PDB file of C-alpha atoms in Angstrom:
ATOM      1  CA  MET T   1       0.127  -0.092   0.061  1.00  0.00           C
ATOM      2  CA  LYS T   2       1.255   3.585  -1.008  1.00  0.00           C
ATOM      3  CA  PRO T   3       1.807   5.839   2.018  1.00  0.00           C
ATOM      4  CA  GLU T   4      -0.661   8.064   0.881  1.00  0.00           C
ATOM      5  CA  GLN T   5      -3.550   6.036   0.471  1.00  0.00           C
ATOM      6  CA  ARG T   6      -2.393   4.549   3.708  1.00  0.00           C
ATOM      7  CA  ARG T   7      -2.279   7.950   5.471  1.00  0.00           C
ATOM      8  CA  GLN T   8      -5.706   8.703   3.960  1.00  0.00           C
ATOM      9  CA  GLU T   9      -7.010   5.496   5.501  1.00  0.00           C
ATOM     10  CA  ILE T  10      -5.779   6.554   8.946  1.00  0.00           C
ATOM     11  CA  LEU T  11      -7.534   9.700   9.014  1.00  0.00           C
ATOM     12  CA  GLN T  12     -10.543   8.245   8.030  1.00  0.00           C
ATOM     13  CA  GLU T  13     -10.337   5.425  10.847  1.00  0.00           C
ATOM     14  CA  ILE T  14      -9.462   8.654  13.509  1.00  0.00           C
ATOM     15  CA  ASN T  15     -12.867  10.069  12.286  1.00  0.00           C
ATOM     16  CA  THR T  16     -14.930   7.445  13.393  1.00  0.00           C
ATOM     17  CA  ILE T  17     -13.388   7.439  16.836  1.00  0.00           C
ATOM     18  CA  THR T  18     -16.839   9.451  18.566  1.00  0.00           C
ATOM     19  CA  ARG T  19     -15.581   8.934  21.948  1.00  0.00           C
ATOM     20  CA  MET T  20     -11.716   9.866  23.752  1.00  0.00           C
ATOM     21  CA  GLU T  21     -10.818  10.388  27.344  1.00  0.00           C
ATOM     22  CA  ARG T  22      -7.430  11.102  28.581  1.00  0.00           C
ATOM     23  CA  GLY T  23      -6.066   9.686  31.784  1.00  0.00           C
ATOM     24  CA  LYS T  24      -6.126   6.256  33.809  1.00  0.00           C
ATOM     25  CA  LEU T  25      -8.962   4.636  35.278  1.00  0.00           C
ATOM     26  CA  CYS T  26      -7.848   3.373  38.689  1.00  0.00           C
ATOM     27  CA  LEU T  27      -9.568   1.425  41.537  1.00  0.00           C
ATOM     28  CA  GLN T  28      -9.921   2.829  44.922  1.00  0.00           C
ATOM     29  CA  PRO T  29      -9.798   1.115  48.142  1.00  0.00           C
ATOM     30  CA  ARG T  30     -12.037   3.032  50.779  1.00  0.00           C
ATOM     31  CA  GLY T  31     -11.529   1.310  53.635  1.00  0.00           C
ATOM     32  CA  PRO T  32     -12.855  -1.694  55.675  1.00  0.00           C
ATOM     33  CA  GLY T  33     -16.553  -2.220  55.085  1.00  0.00           C
ATOM     34  CA  HIS T  34     -16.945  -0.343  52.068  1.00  0.00           C
ATOM     35  CA  PRO T  35     -16.685  -1.128  48.569  1.00  0.00           C
ATOM     36  CA  PRO T  36     -13.898   0.223  46.294  1.00  0.00           C
ATOM     37  CA  PHE T  37     -14.754   3.247  44.002  1.00  0.00           C
ATOM     38  CA  HIS T  38     -13.253   4.176  40.487  1.00  0.00           C
ATOM     39  CA  LYS T  39     -11.350   7.429  40.029  1.00  0.00           C
ATOM     40  CA  LEU T  40     -10.449   8.810  36.466  1.00  0.00           C
ATOM     41  CA  GLN T  41      -6.648  10.346  36.606  1.00  0.00           C
ATOM     42  CA  CYS T  42      -4.964  12.868  34.229  1.00  0.00           C
ATOM     43  CA  TRP T  43      -2.919  15.658  33.486  1.00  0.00           C
ATOM     44  CA  HIS T  44      -4.314  18.918  32.277  1.00  0.00           C
ATOM     45  CA  GLN T  45      -2.683  22.250  31.993  1.00  0.00           C
ATOM     46  CA  GLY T  46       0.299  20.895  34.057  1.00  0.00           C
ATOM     47  CA  ARG T  47      -1.988  19.771  37.023  1.00  0.00           C
ATOM     48  CA  ASN T  48      -2.945  16.010  37.748  1.00  0.00           C
ATOM     49  CA  GLN T  49      -6.785  16.174  37.939  1.00  0.00           C
ATOM     50  CA  THR T  50      -8.904  13.714  39.373  1.00  0.00           C
ATOM     51  CA  ARG T  51     -12.389  12.793  39.094  1.00  0.00           C
ATOM     52  CA  TYR T  52     -14.691  10.011  40.673  1.00  0.00           C
ATOM     53  CA  VAL T  53     -16.185   7.550  38.453  1.00  0.00           C
ATOM     54  CA  PRO T  54     -19.338   5.923  39.078  1.00  0.00           C
ATOM     55  CA  ALA T  55     -19.619   2.142  38.725  1.00  0.00           C
ATOM     56  CA  GLU T  56     -22.381   2.334  36.209  1.00  0.00           C
ATOM     57  CA  ALA T  57     -20.221   4.607  33.917  1.00  0.00           C
ATOM     58  CA  VAL T  58     -16.825   2.432  34.102  1.00  0.00           C
ATOM     59  CA  PRO T  59     -17.679   0.561  30.535  1.00  0.00           C
ATOM     60  CA  SER T  60     -18.330   4.297  29.675  1.00  0.00           C
ATOM     61  CA  VAL T  61     -15.174   5.556  30.450  1.00  0.00           C
ATOM     62  CA  GLN T  62     -12.840   2.193  29.541  1.00  0.00           C
ATOM     63  CA  GLU T  63     -14.395   2.649  25.651  1.00  0.00           C
ATOM     64  CA  ALA T  64     -13.466   6.578  25.847  1.00  0.00           C
ATOM     65  CA  LEU T  65      -9.966   5.618  27.297  1.00  0.00           C
ATOM     66  CA  ALA T  66      -9.871   2.875  24.618  1.00  0.00           C
ATOM     67  CA  GLY T  67     -10.448   5.530  22.174  1.00  0.00           C
ATOM     68  CA  HIS T  68      -7.924   7.587  22.820  1.00  0.00           C
ATOM     69  CA  ALA T  69      -5.669   5.121  22.836  1.00  0.00           C
ATOM     70  CA  ARG T  70      -6.192   4.282  19.573  1.00  0.00           C
ATOM     71  CA  PHE T  71      -6.268   8.046  18.389  1.00  0.00           C
ATOM     72  CA  GLN T  72      -2.641   8.375  19.759  1.00  0.00           C
ATOM     73  CA  ARG T  73      -1.523   5.314  17.777  1.00  0.00           C
ATOM     74  CA  LEU T  74      -3.324   6.078  14.699  1.00  0.00           C
ATOM     75  CA  ALA T  75      -1.791   9.778  15.174  1.00  0.00           C
ATOM     76  CA  GLU T  76       1.830   8.027  15.326  1.00  0.00           C
ATOM     77  CA  GLU T  77       1.638   6.361  12.582  1.00  0.00           C
ATOM     78  CA  PHE T  78       0.427   9.221  10.889  1.00  0.00           C
ATOM     79  CA  VAL T  79       3.594  10.929  11.811  1.00  0.00           C
ATOM     80  CA  ASP T  80       5.614   8.148  10.681  1.00  0.00           C
ATOM     81  CA  LEU T  81       4.262   7.997   7.124  1.00  0.00           C
ATOM     82  CA  THR T  82       4.383  11.608   6.610  1.00  0.00           C
ATOM     83  CA  VAL T  83       8.157  12.108   8.025  1.00  0.00           C
ATOM     84  CA  THR T  84       9.218   8.913   5.856  1.00  0.00           C
ATOM     85  CA  GLN T  85       7.389  10.664   3.173  1.00  0.00           C
ATOM     86  CA  THR T  86       9.198  14.182   3.588  1.00  0.00           C
ATOM     87  CA  ARG T  87      12.510  12.390   3.389  1.00  0.00           C
ATOM     88  CA  ALA T  88      11.864  10.347   0.332  1.00  0.00           C
ATOM     89  CA  SER T  89      10.803  13.581  -1.128  1.00  0.00           C
ATOM     90  CA  ASP T  90      13.546  15.707   0.032  1.00  0.00           C
ATOM     91  CA  ALA T  91      16.218  12.942  -1.144  1.00  0.00           C
ATOM     92  CA  GLU T  92      14.484  12.897  -4.468  1.00  0.00           C
ATOM     93  CA  CYS T  93      14.976  16.753  -4.421  1.00  0.00           C
ATOM     94  CA  LYS T  94      18.507  16.824  -3.749  1.00  0.00           C
ATOM     95  CA  LYS T  95      19.194  14.408  -6.232  1.00  0.00           C
ATOM     96  CA  ASN T  96      17.741  16.400  -8.889  1.00  0.00           C
ATOM     97  CA  PHE T  97      19.268  19.685  -7.986  1.00  0.00           C
ATOM     98  CA  LYS T  98      22.376  20.356 -10.035  1.00  0.00           C
ATOM     99  CA  LYS T  99      25.147  22.931  -8.829  1.00  0.00           C
ATOM    100  CA  SER T 100      25.398  25.645 -10.915  1.00  0.00           C
ATOM    101  CA  LYS T 101      28.725  26.391 -11.681  1.00  0.00           C
ATOM    102  CA  PRO T 102      29.601  30.603 -11.233  1.00  0.00           C
ATOM    103  CA  SER T 103      30.397  31.900 -14.706  1.00  0.00           C
ATOM    104  CA  VAL T 104      33.948  32.857 -14.370  1.00  0.00           C
ATOM    105  CA  THR T 105      35.419  35.288 -16.714  1.00  0.00           C
ATOM    106  CA  ARG T 106      38.836  34.322 -17.602  1.00  0.00           C
ATOM    107  CA  LYS T 107      41.584  36.927 -18.700  1.00  0.00           C
ATOM    108  CA  PRO T 108      43.390  34.993 -21.603  1.00  0.00           C
ATOM    109  CA  LYS T 109      46.647  34.202 -19.880  1.00  0.00           C
ATOM    110  CA  PRO T 110      49.664  36.495 -21.398  1.00  0.00           C
ATOM    111  CA  SER T 111      51.708  34.668 -23.622  1.00  0.00           C
TER     112      SER T 111
END
């Protein structure tokens, strides 16, 4: 498959991702006699943000986290393909570039 074609496929795949959430879902104990709860942690604007996730919302948050992970993988692949394509294009330009010789007017040698 050609890199440009794969890049277009990646963009289409990214467009299908409808749910995203950054961070990590953690199970937190509450103490003796209390059931554990889930919290979502992520860094936002240089600070660690934490929010409680109700048990019924855990599957939805997990889906959103998977969407973000998928986006990250696709974006990385897109960047790799684009860098490879850019470098190949630059190499082709260098190969086709001919150095022009400066026009030097020479004086005839005295005999």
